Amino acid sequence: MAKKKSSAKGHIVPTTTLIKQPAHIAAHARIKSLAEYKKLHEESLRSPATFWARMAKENISWIKPFKKTLVWREPHAQWFVGGRLNVSANCLDRHLSTERRHKAAIIAEGEPGDIRVITYQQLHTEVCRFANVLKKNGVKSRDRVIIYLPNVPEAAIAMLACARIGAVHSVVFGGFSAAAVRDRVQDCGANFVITADGGFRRGQPFALKPVVDEGISGLEQIRRVIVLRRTGQTTHMQPERDVWWHEEMAGASAECPPASLDAEHPLFILYTSGSTGKPKGLLHTTGGYLLGATLTCKLVFDLKETDLFWCTADVGWITGHSYTVYGALSNGATTFMYEGVPNHPQPDRFWDIIERHRVTIFYTAPTAIRSFIRAGDQWVKKHDLSSLRILGSVGEPINPEAWRWYYEVVGGKRCPIMDTWWQTETGAHMITPLPGITPMAPGSATLPFLGVDPAVVDAKGQPVKRGEQGLLVIRKPWPSMARTIYGDAARYKKTYWSEIKGCYFTGDGARQDAHGNFWIIGRVDDVLNISGHRIGTAEVESALVSHAKVAEAAAVGIPHEIKGQALAVFVTLKQGLTGDDALREELRQHVAREIGAIAKPDKITFTEALPKTRSGKIMRRLLKEIASGNEVKGDVTTLDDFNVLSKLKAIED
Ligand code: WTA
């Protein structure tokens, strides 16, 4: 489908046949035509303060109105200065005086099949009671609270309860290891942990509480661990420190007025991998983040009162934060949560859920789509998916084949696909089609969202020609941008605001086609995208060298049919040791212990030495080519020792 045509100046401008969105969506969409979008987008860039002030007034309930829309001292933004609000009141209280009061806020299905329906009224009660539990256990405004739970409604309740009293949550994905929990507890100085005995995965209960126990062992700073009973497995409770969720809730009052918080009050810290061994704790604040999540969720998914919105991301990731929880609830939508894996008990679990619950909006990741393709169309075709009206994709570039399958087999060509490009740092969608109106280009996230000013530039910050690849930057601040890296403002500045002068540097490469559509190529830094999850090569390398037998390690990404990228590592062992399959397995387990199962290497190659430049830098580019089974091309003149290269190739062959 992709064609290439030569421009007047002779360089190649890729174009794609665009696919028109089904007309019935535009008829009821909020933004009715591409022309209307263009006009609004232009206005939003011409007068950002006016535009965002209007959006903030229309979409958010303020306790006290803001005085100034933006104070920008690069790289530090303050949005909606002087305004006061509460995120949980926006997600709950404001719906109680409307017809939404008895509408389902959350419909949840556990992996064993247990179903819960929680109305706005009930969710409000649960959040207020849990906020009182937090208070009784000593949690105060600005205290950091680690949430380490399965993807169950209590995760949303815990997040909203923190937001209600001004505590700062940091959700840690349940697949991360004890060491990762410990790093995060220490980095953000948390005194409290909310966890569960365990959760269900692939038909089996797994334990979470022992992981917390190990992660925080010896850490005096932890004052309380609140434990949800989910699986009923035997769980050790440490007296004085650990309490049960249900016991604390039993006596808790449902009366808890929302704290009046400054627009810039910290809302949460979420860790993501960067190009060093240490994950970055991105800090998001109250007013701007809530506006970004609310507005994008409403416009990009065309939320209507009758929708059932299912974002399949775990709450441990930014997508779960912004769309499963904050964006959906702030709009008064019904959000769906599923605890387990897509292929249990059979590969049609997702399709079965969509059919039984009549899901209308379905938002998932390309890696999941590719694994569904592999499982076979018959699993989809068994089910009536006619309730679906809008599809979404996030986490990595969606390859056009997967796009087409998603569009045709899942959506029956009735449902447009919103391919949303954004990041933990951006808080909300940045480049995305809008329902009904944006011509779809399979594989491209298409056009900027309102108020977003992206560009593709060269290393000096000069815009490249249309069709050429460059670095993706954002030229203006936006409300839901992360404010800093918690505790490391210097790293925040260096990572995002120093690479390209005056711009936010995304870390992604991209090109823009003749239609103005943005095509994201992928990361240009040392971050891999494995199954839509960001994994830093340096993190994996430092996990490997912490093993007693490892002298040196290099991690690279190689193409993978389902995961997008797979993790290949090259390991040099300490003097006199030799590698075998047993040691490979030991190293895989070691990485799982240090980071989590998601970072386990797919391929481990033992080597006597790593290819390095004369100044001692590992030449990852060469390793990548070798690991992918490609001919080593490109410049090797900086390589220090050519023997290393031929030995490595000999191993791979
Ligand atoms: C990648 C997830 C292409 C990108 C919301 C980005 C995408 C990183 C897309 C952020 C998309 C996310 N098309 N690439 N639609 N969405 N990415 O922080 O490389 O987990 O920088 O946020 O995922 O990952 P993060």
PDB file of N, CA and C and ligand atoms in Angstrom, residues 318-319 394-397 419-424 508 520 523 529 534, ligand 1:
ATOM      1  N   ILE A 318       1.529   3.936  32.542  1.00  0.00           N
ATOM      2  CA  ILE A 318       0.877   5.241  32.380  1.00  0.00           C
ATOM      3  C   ILE A 318      -0.477   5.098  31.677  1.00  0.00           C
ATOM      4  N   THR A 319      -0.588   4.142  30.749  1.00  0.00           N
ATOM      5  CA  THR A 319      -1.852   3.991  30.023  1.00  0.00           C
ATOM      6  C   THR A 319      -2.975   3.618  30.988  1.00  0.00           C
ATOM      7  N   VAL A 394      -1.685   1.466  21.283  1.00  0.00           N
ATOM      8  CA  VAL A 394      -0.683   2.267  22.001  1.00  0.00           C
ATOM      9  C   VAL A 394       0.518   1.423  22.382  1.00  0.00           C
ATOM     10  N   GLY A 395       1.654   2.064  22.512  1.00  0.00           N
ATOM     11  CA  GLY A 395       2.820   1.424  23.110  1.00  0.00           C
ATOM     12  C   GLY A 395       3.989   1.271  22.173  1.00  0.00           C
ATOM     13  N   GLU A 396       3.724   1.149  20.890  1.00  0.00           N
ATOM     14  CA  GLU A 396       4.800   1.012  19.906  1.00  0.00           C
ATOM     15  C   GLU A 396       4.160   1.248  18.541  1.00  0.00           C
ATOM     16  N   PRO A 397       5.013   1.427  17.538  1.00  0.00           N
ATOM     17  CA  PRO A 397       4.424   1.597  16.208  1.00  0.00           C
ATOM     18  C   PRO A 397       3.646   0.326  15.847  1.00  0.00           C
ATOM     19  N   ASP A 419      -4.601   5.274  16.668  1.00  0.00           N
ATOM     20  CA  ASP A 419      -3.216   4.888  16.972  1.00  0.00           C
ATOM     21  C   ASP A 419      -2.594   6.052  17.734  1.00  0.00           C
ATOM     22  N   THR A 420      -2.511   5.912  19.052  1.00  0.00           N
ATOM     23  CA  THR A 420      -2.146   7.038  19.909  1.00  0.00           C
ATOM     24  C   THR A 420      -0.674   7.006  20.275  1.00  0.00           C
ATOM     25  N   TRP A 421       0.070   8.017  19.857  1.00  0.00           N
ATOM     26  CA  TRP A 421       1.471   8.130  20.289  1.00  0.00           C
ATOM     27  C   TRP A 421       1.552   9.044  21.499  1.00  0.00           C
ATOM     28  N   TRP A 422       2.195   8.563  22.525  1.00  0.00           N
ATOM     29  CA  TRP A 422       2.447   9.392  23.711  1.00  0.00           C
ATOM     30  C   TRP A 422       3.400   8.639  24.612  1.00  0.00           C
ATOM     31  N   GLN A 423       3.679   9.172  25.795  1.00  0.00           N
ATOM     32  CA  GLN A 423       4.696   8.597  26.676  1.00  0.00           C
ATOM     33  C   GLN A 423       4.322   8.820  28.138  1.00  0.00           C
ATOM     34  N   THR A 424       4.997   8.073  29.015  1.00  0.00           N
ATOM     35  CA  THR A 424       4.842   8.297  30.454  1.00  0.00           C
ATOM     36  C   THR A 424       5.050   9.792  30.749  1.00  0.00           C
ATOM     37  N   ASP A 508      12.331   9.576  20.591  1.00  0.00           N
ATOM     38  CA  ASP A 508      11.861   8.797  19.446  1.00  0.00           C
ATOM     39  C   ASP A 508      12.349   9.414  18.137  1.00  0.00           C
ATOM     40  N   ILE A 520       6.127   7.187  13.586  1.00  0.00           N
ATOM     41  CA  ILE A 520       7.118   7.013  14.652  1.00  0.00           C
ATOM     42  C   ILE A 520       7.991   5.812  14.278  1.00  0.00           C
ATOM     43  N   ARG A 523      12.597   4.179  19.326  1.00  0.00           N
ATOM     44  CA  ARG A 523      13.522   4.903  20.199  1.00  0.00           C
ATOM     45  C   ARG A 523      14.863   5.141  19.506  1.00  0.00           C
ATOM     46  N   ASN A 529      11.914  -1.268  23.350  1.00  0.00           N
ATOM     47  CA  ASN A 529      10.475  -1.353  23.524  1.00  0.00           C
ATOM     48  C   ASN A 529      10.096  -2.819  23.306  1.00  0.00           C
ATOM     49  N   ARG A 534       8.923  -0.296  28.137  1.00  0.00           N
ATOM     50  CA  ARG A 534      10.244   0.313  28.001  1.00  0.00           C
ATOM     51  C   ARG A 534      11.242  -0.366  28.923  1.00  0.00           C
TER      52      ARG A 534
HETATM   53  C1  WTA B   1       6.450   4.180  22.066  1.00  0.00           C
HETATM   54  C2  WTA B   1       3.274   4.495  26.616  1.00  0.00           C
HETATM   55  C3  WTA B   1       4.609   4.417  18.042  1.00  0.00           C
HETATM   56  C4  WTA B   1       7.383   5.344  21.786  1.00  0.00           C
HETATM   57  C5  WTA B   1       2.057   5.387  26.396  1.00  0.00           C
HETATM   58  C6  WTA B   1       7.341   6.125  23.078  1.00  0.00           C
HETATM   59  C7  WTA B   1       4.647   4.465  20.342  1.00  0.00           C
HETATM   60  C8  WTA B   1       7.237   5.045  24.109  1.00  0.00           C
HETATM   61  C9  WTA B   1       3.237   4.646  20.368  1.00  0.00           C
HETATM   62  C10 WTA B   1       6.557   5.495  25.370  1.00  0.00           C
HETATM   63  C11 WTA B   1       2.543   4.683  19.108  1.00  0.00           C
HETATM   64  C12 WTA B   1       3.997   4.638  22.403  1.00  0.00           C
HETATM   65  N1  WTA B   1       3.278   4.576  17.993  1.00  0.00           N
HETATM   66  N2  WTA B   1       5.318   4.360  19.189  1.00  0.00           N
HETATM   67  N3  WTA B   1       1.232   4.827  19.028  1.00  0.00           N
HETATM   68  N4  WTA B   1       2.875   4.752  21.660  1.00  0.00           N
HETATM   69  N5  WTA B   1       5.071   4.447  21.627  1.00  0.00           N
HETATM   70  O1  WTA B   1       6.323   5.699  28.398  1.00  0.00           O
HETATM   71  O2  WTA B   1       8.684   4.858  21.541  1.00  0.00           O
HETATM   72  O3  WTA B   1       5.519   3.307  28.249  1.00  0.00           O
HETATM   73  O4  WTA B   1       8.481   6.941  23.286  1.00  0.00           O
HETATM   74  O5  WTA B   1       4.231   5.217  27.283  1.00  0.00           O
HETATM   75  O6  WTA B   1       6.470   4.009  23.479  1.00  0.00           O
HETATM   76  O7  WTA B   1       6.358   4.417  26.239  1.00  0.00           O
HETATM   77  P1  WTA B   1       5.628   4.626  27.633  1.00  0.00           P
END
